[in-house]
Coordinates of C-alpha atoms and ligand atoms in Angstrom, one line a residue:
M156 CA -32.7 -12.7 13.5
T157 CA -36.3 -13.2 12.5
R158 CA -37.4 -13.3 8.8
H159 CA -39.5 -10.2 8.9
E160 CA -36.8 -8.1 10.7
T161 CA -36.2 -4.9 8.7
F162 CA -32.9 -4.0 7.2
P163 CA -31.3 -0.8 8.6
A164 CA -32.8 1.9 6.5
A165 CA -29.6 3.6 5.4
I166 CA -28.3 0.5 3.6
A167 CA -30.6 -1.0 1.0
A168 CA -31.5 -4.7 1.3
Q169 CA -30.0 -5.4 -2.1
D170 CA -26.7 -3.9 -1.0
I171 CA -26.3 -6.5 1.8
L172 CA -25.0 -9.8 0.4
P173 CA -24.4 -12.5 3.0
V174 CA -21.4 -14.5 2.1
T175 CA -22.5 -17.5 4.3
P176 CA -25.7 -18.0 6.3
R177 CA -23.8 -17.9 9.6
I178 CA -21.1 -15.3 9.2
G179 CA -20.0 -12.5 6.9
A180 CA -21.8 -10.1 4.6
E181 CA -20.5 -8.0 1.8
I182 CA -21.9 -4.4 1.8
R183 CA -22.1 -2.7 -1.6
N184 CA -22.5 0.9 -2.7
I185 CA -21.1 2.7 0.3
R186 CA -18.1 5.0 0.4
L187 CA -16.5 4.6 3.8
G188 CA -15.1 7.6 5.6
G189 CA -15.4 9.9 8.6
D190 CA -18.1 11.9 6.9
L191 CA -20.7 9.1 6.7
S192 CA -24.2 9.9 7.9
H193 CA -25.3 9.0 11.4
D194 CA -27.8 6.6 9.8
S195 CA -25.2 4.8 7.8
I196 CA -23.0 4.4 10.8
A197 CA -25.9 3.0 12.8
A198 CA -26.7 0.6 9.9
I199 CA -23.1 -0.6 9.9
Q200 CA -23.2 -1.2 13.6
T201 CA -26.5 -3.2 13.3
L202 CA -25.2 -5.3 10.4
L203 CA -21.9 -6.0 12.2
L204 CA -23.8 -7.4 15.2
R205 CA -25.9 -9.5 12.9
H206 CA -23.2 -10.8 10.5
K207 CA -20.1 -10.5 12.7
V208 CA -17.9 -9.6 9.7
L209 CA -18.6 -7.0 7.1
F210 CA -16.7 -6.8 3.8
F211 CA -16.5 -3.6 1.7
R212 CA -14.8 -3.6 -1.7
G213 CA -13.3 -0.7 -3.6
Q214 CA -12.4 1.6 -0.7
D215 CA -9.2 2.7 -2.4
H216 CA -9.8 6.3 -1.6
L217 CA -9.0 5.7 2.1
D218 CA -5.6 6.7 3.5
D219 CA -4.5 6.1 7.1
A220 CA -6.1 9.2 8.3
D221 CA -9.4 8.4 6.6
Q222 CA -9.4 4.9 8.0
E223 CA -8.9 6.3 11.5
A224 CA -11.6 9.0 10.9
F225 CA -14.1 6.3 9.8
A226 CA -13.2 4.0 12.7
E227 CA -13.6 6.8 15.2
R228 CA -17.3 7.0 14.1
L229 CA -17.7 3.4 15.3
G230 CA -15.9 3.7 18.7
D231 CA -12.8 4.9 20.5
L232 CA -9.5 3.9 18.8
V233 CA -7.0 2.0 20.9
P234 CA -3.4 1.3 19.8
H235 CA -1.9 -2.1 20.2
P236 CA -0.4 -2.5 23.7
T237 CA 3.1 -3.5 22.6
Q238 CA 3.5 -2.9 18.8
A239 CA 4.3 0.5 17.4
V240 CA 1.8 2.4 15.3
V241 CA 2.4 3.5 11.7
K242 CA 4.3 6.8 11.7
G243 CA 2.0 9.8 11.5
S244 CA -1.1 7.8 12.6
S245 CA -2.6 7.6 16.1
S246 CA -3.2 3.9 16.2
I247 CA -2.7 2.1 12.9
L248 CA -1.0 -1.3 13.1
E249 CA 0.7 -2.5 10.0
L250 CA 1.1 -6.1 9.1
D251 CA 3.7 -6.5 6.4
S252 CA 4.6 -10.0 5.3
S253 CA 8.2 -9.0 4.6
R254 CA 8.7 -7.9 8.2
G255 CA 8.7 -9.8 11.5
G256 CA 5.3 -10.6 12.9
G257 CA 3.6 -9.7 9.7
R258 CA 1.7 -13.0 9.3
A259 CA -1.1 -13.6 11.7
D260 CA -1.3 -17.3 10.8
R261 CA -2.8 -18.7 14.0
W262 CA -6.4 -18.6 14.9
H263 CA -7.0 -15.8 17.4
T264 CA -9.2 -13.0 18.6
D265 CA -7.3 -9.8 18.7
V266 CA -5.4 -8.8 21.9
T267 CA -7.3 -11.1 24.3
F268 CA -4.3 -11.0 26.7
V269 CA -5.7 -7.7 28.1
E270 CA -8.8 -7.4 30.1
A271 CA -10.9 -5.0 28.0
Y272 CA -9.7 -6.3 24.6
P273 CA -10.9 -4.5 21.4
K274 CA -14.6 -4.7 20.5
A275 CA -13.9 -4.5 16.8
S276 CA -11.1 -4.3 14.3
I277 CA -11.1 -2.5 11.0
L278 CA -8.6 -3.9 8.4
R279 CA -7.6 -2.3 5.1
G280 CA -6.0 -4.2 2.2
V281 CA -2.9 -2.2 1.1
A282 CA -0.9 -4.7 -0.9
I283 CA -2.5 -8.0 -1.8
P284 CA -0.8 -11.0 -3.5
E285 CA -2.1 -12.0 -6.9
V286 CA -3.2 -15.3 -5.4
G287 CA -3.3 -16.4 -1.7
G288 CA -3.3 -14.5 1.5
D289 CA -7.0 -14.9 2.2
T290 CA -8.3 -14.4 5.7
I291 CA -10.8 -16.7 7.5
W292 CA -13.1 -15.7 10.3
A293 CA -15.1 -17.9 12.6
N294 CA -18.3 -17.2 14.4
T295 CA -17.8 -18.0 18.1
V296 CA -21.5 -17.6 18.9
T297 CA -22.6 -20.3 16.6
A298 CA -19.7 -22.4 17.8
Y299 CA -21.1 -22.1 21.3
S300 CA -24.6 -23.0 20.3
D301 CA -23.2 -26.0 18.3
L302 CA -21.7 -27.5 21.5
P303 CA -23.6 -30.5 22.7
E304 CA -25.4 -29.7 25.9
P305 CA -22.9 -31.4 28.3
L306 CA -20.0 -29.5 26.8
R307 CA -21.9 -26.3 26.9
Q308 CA -22.6 -26.8 30.6
L309 CA -18.9 -27.6 31.2
A310 CA -17.7 -24.6 29.2
D311 CA -20.1 -22.2 31.1
G312 CA -18.2 -22.8 34.3
L313 CA -14.6 -22.5 33.0
R314 CA -12.1 -19.7 33.1
A315 CA -9.0 -19.5 30.9
V316 CA -5.7 -17.6 31.2
H317 CA -4.7 -15.6 28.0
S318 CA -1.2 -14.2 27.6
N319 CA 1.0 -12.7 24.9
A320 CA 4.0 -14.6 26.5
Y321 CA 4.1 -18.2 25.3
D322 CA 6.5 -20.7 23.8
Y323 CA 6.8 -19.0 20.4
A324 CA 9.1 -21.5 18.8
A325 CA 6.9 -24.4 19.9
H326 CA 3.7 -22.7 18.5
R327 CA 5.3 -21.4 15.3
P328 CA 7.9 -23.8 14.0
R329 CA 7.7 -22.2 10.5
A330 CA 8.5 -18.7 11.8
S331 CA 11.6 -16.9 10.5
E332 CA 14.4 -15.6 12.6
Q333 CA 13.0 -12.1 11.9
D334 CA 9.6 -13.3 13.3
R335 CA 11.2 -14.7 16.4
K336 CA 13.1 -11.5 17.0
H337 CA 9.9 -9.4 16.5
Y338 CA 8.1 -11.7 19.0
T339 CA 10.7 -11.3 21.7
E340 CA 11.7 -7.7 21.3
V341 CA 8.3 -6.2 20.4
F342 CA 5.2 -8.4 20.7
A343 CA 6.1 -9.9 24.1
S344 CA 8.3 -7.0 25.3
A345 CA 5.7 -6.3 28.0
V346 CA 3.9 -9.3 29.5
Y347 CA 0.1 -9.4 30.0
E348 CA -1.9 -12.2 31.5
T349 CA -5.6 -12.1 31.9
E350 CA -8.2 -14.6 33.1
H351 CA -11.4 -14.6 31.1
P352 CA -14.5 -16.6 31.3
V353 CA -14.5 -19.3 28.5
V354 CA -18.1 -18.4 27.8
R355 CA -18.7 -14.6 27.4
V356 CA -22.0 -12.9 27.3
H357 CA -21.9 -10.5 24.4
P358 CA -22.5 -7.0 25.9
E359 CA -24.7 -5.8 23.0
T360 CA -26.6 -8.9 21.7
G361 CA -26.7 -11.0 24.9
E362 CA -25.5 -14.0 22.9
K363 CA -23.2 -16.5 24.6
L364 CA -19.9 -17.1 22.8
L365 CA -16.7 -19.1 23.2
L366 CA -13.8 -16.8 24.2
L367 CA -10.7 -18.7 23.3
G368 CA -8.1 -18.3 20.5
G369 CA -4.4 -18.3 20.1
F370 CA -3.5 -16.4 23.3
V371 CA -5.1 -19.0 25.6
Q372 CA -2.5 -20.7 27.7
R373 CA -4.5 -22.9 30.1
I374 CA -7.8 -23.5 31.7
D375 CA -7.9 -22.6 35.3
G376 CA -7.7 -25.5 37.7
L377 CA -6.7 -28.2 35.1
P378 CA -3.4 -29.9 34.6
Q379 CA -1.6 -28.6 31.4
S380 CA -2.3 -31.8 29.3
D381 CA -6.1 -31.8 30.1
S382 CA -6.2 -28.1 29.5
H383 CA -4.8 -28.6 26.0
K384 CA -7.2 -31.4 25.2
L385 CA -10.2 -29.5 26.4
I386 CA -9.2 -26.3 24.5
E387 CA -8.7 -28.3 21.4
I388 CA -12.2 -29.9 21.7
L389 CA -13.8 -26.5 22.2
Q390 CA -11.8 -24.8 19.5
S391 CA -12.8 -27.5 17.0
Y392 CA -16.3 -26.2 17.2
V393 CA -15.1 -22.7 16.5
I394 CA -13.2 -23.6 13.4
A395 CA -15.8 -26.0 12.0
P396 CA -16.2 -25.1 8.3
E397 CA -19.9 -24.1 8.7
N398 CA -19.0 -21.4 11.2
T399 CA -16.4 -19.8 9.0
V400 CA -16.1 -17.4 6.1
R401 CA -13.1 -16.9 3.8
W402 CA -12.3 -13.7 2.1
R403 CA -10.3 -13.3 -1.1
W404 CA -8.8 -9.9 -0.7
Q405 CA -8.4 -7.1 -3.3
T406 CA -6.4 -4.0 -2.7
G407 CA -8.7 -1.3 -1.2
D408 CA -11.0 -3.8 0.6
V409 CA -12.0 -2.9 4.1
V410 CA -13.1 -5.6 6.5
I411 CA -14.7 -4.9 10.0
W412 CA -15.2 -7.7 12.5
D413 CA -16.9 -7.9 15.8
N414 CA -13.8 -9.0 17.8
R415 CA -16.0 -10.2 20.6
A416 CA -17.9 -12.7 18.5
T417 CA -15.2 -14.0 16.2
Q418 CA -11.8 -15.5 15.7
H419 CA -9.7 -15.1 12.6
V420 CA -6.6 -16.4 10.8
A421 CA -4.5 -15.0 7.9
V422 CA -3.7 -17.9 5.6
N423 CA 0.0 -18.1 5.1
D424 CA 0.2 -19.6 1.6
Y425 CA 1.7 -16.9 -0.5
G426 CA 5.4 -17.4 0.0
D427 CA 7.5 -14.4 -0.9
A428 CA 4.7 -12.4 -2.4
H429 CA 4.2 -9.1 -0.7
R430 CA 1.1 -8.6 1.5
V431 CA 0.4 -5.5 3.6
V432 CA -2.7 -4.8 5.6
R433 CA -3.4 -2.0 8.1
R434 CA -5.6 -2.3 11.1
V435 CA -7.2 -0.1 13.7
T436 CA -9.0 -1.5 16.8
L437 CA -11.8 -0.1 18.9
H438 CA -11.9 0.0 22.6
G439 CA -13.8 -2.9 24.2
D440 CA -15.3 -3.6 27.6
I441 CA -14.4 -6.1 30.2
P442 CA -16.0 -9.5 29.5
V443 CA -18.7 -11.0 31.7
G444 CA -19.3 -14.7 32.0
V445 CA -22.6 -16.5 32.3
D446 CA -22.3 -16.4 36.1
G447 CA -21.8 -12.6 36.1
R448 CA -18.1 -12.9 36.9
T449 CA -15.9 -10.5 35.0
S450 CA -12.4 -11.0 33.6
T451 CA -9.4 -10.2 35.8
A452 CA -6.0 -9.0 34.8
L453 CA -3.4 -11.3 36.5
V454 CA -0.3 -9.6 35.1
K455 CA 0.1 -6.3 33.5
P456 CA 3.2 -4.1 33.1
A457 CA 3.5 -1.2 35.5
I458 CA 3.1 2.0 33.4
Ligands
AKG345 O1 -3.5 -10.3 7.9 C1 -4.7 -10.6 8.1 O2 -5.5 -10.8 7.2 C2 -5.3 -10.5 9.4 C3 -4.3 -10.0 10.4 C4 -4.8 -10.0 11.8 O3 -4.8 -10.9 12.5 C5 -5.3 -8.7 12.3 O4 -5.3 -7.7 11.5 O5 -5.9 -8.7 13.4
FE2_346 FE1 -5.8 -10.5 14.3

């Protein structure tokens, strides 16, 4: 972004409050819904590409249907491939801390185990603990540009395998019995495996970004231990504090993230307090690497 770049007309400059210079902006004085003007929707889309994550407080008027109607203005809704939608909705996924799988406490980009994973997610705070339960997002574009040149060159040529089937117990030693059951019986009930470029070219901004996150299993062509080490090195640039933004939720908040240019994690620090968030995701397109090669599905369930 250049300094003199204009703000999208439908949202006034004073209503756009960057939370950090690199990622995240709070947008004030807008009532989200399916009835927003074309200009407001276009402004939200522009701001999302620029800030990667947009925060909206005070959207308590939204119910599930309104959340879906608003999301539909931004793209095509796509339900989660293995988890059931909330009753009565077409594609809302509920994350309830008191149920299995309700705590997304590993860094990830949503649903990267499928080829055309979602381009954006829209999350609504339904029940928020008095303290704790923040979410952190990381900018994977600035992470890529922070890589020292030799690492950038190395990353440019790599491909990684993402899957929803992994050693759950090893990755999540703190998980409850309920979480384990949810993982086996629901989340990984159908196995997906997809090979993505490690560096993706963003289809709208042309920015290069690191495509990794919690579903990455290995880097193509490397022994498992080297694979782990290299993923850890690259991931350390993603989660560097200067590339992240942390949000203290209030009930009625809505957060939208560009799921192509970010990773996120829900901080699991609130014990038995009750936390419920509801999400919709928008259809994405198949990633393309810097060499023009696209992602390829290796395993997908026969439907
Ligand atoms: O619970 C949260 O704050 C985030 C959950 C999550 O990972 C998601 O909605 O995609
Ligand atoms: Fe997520």
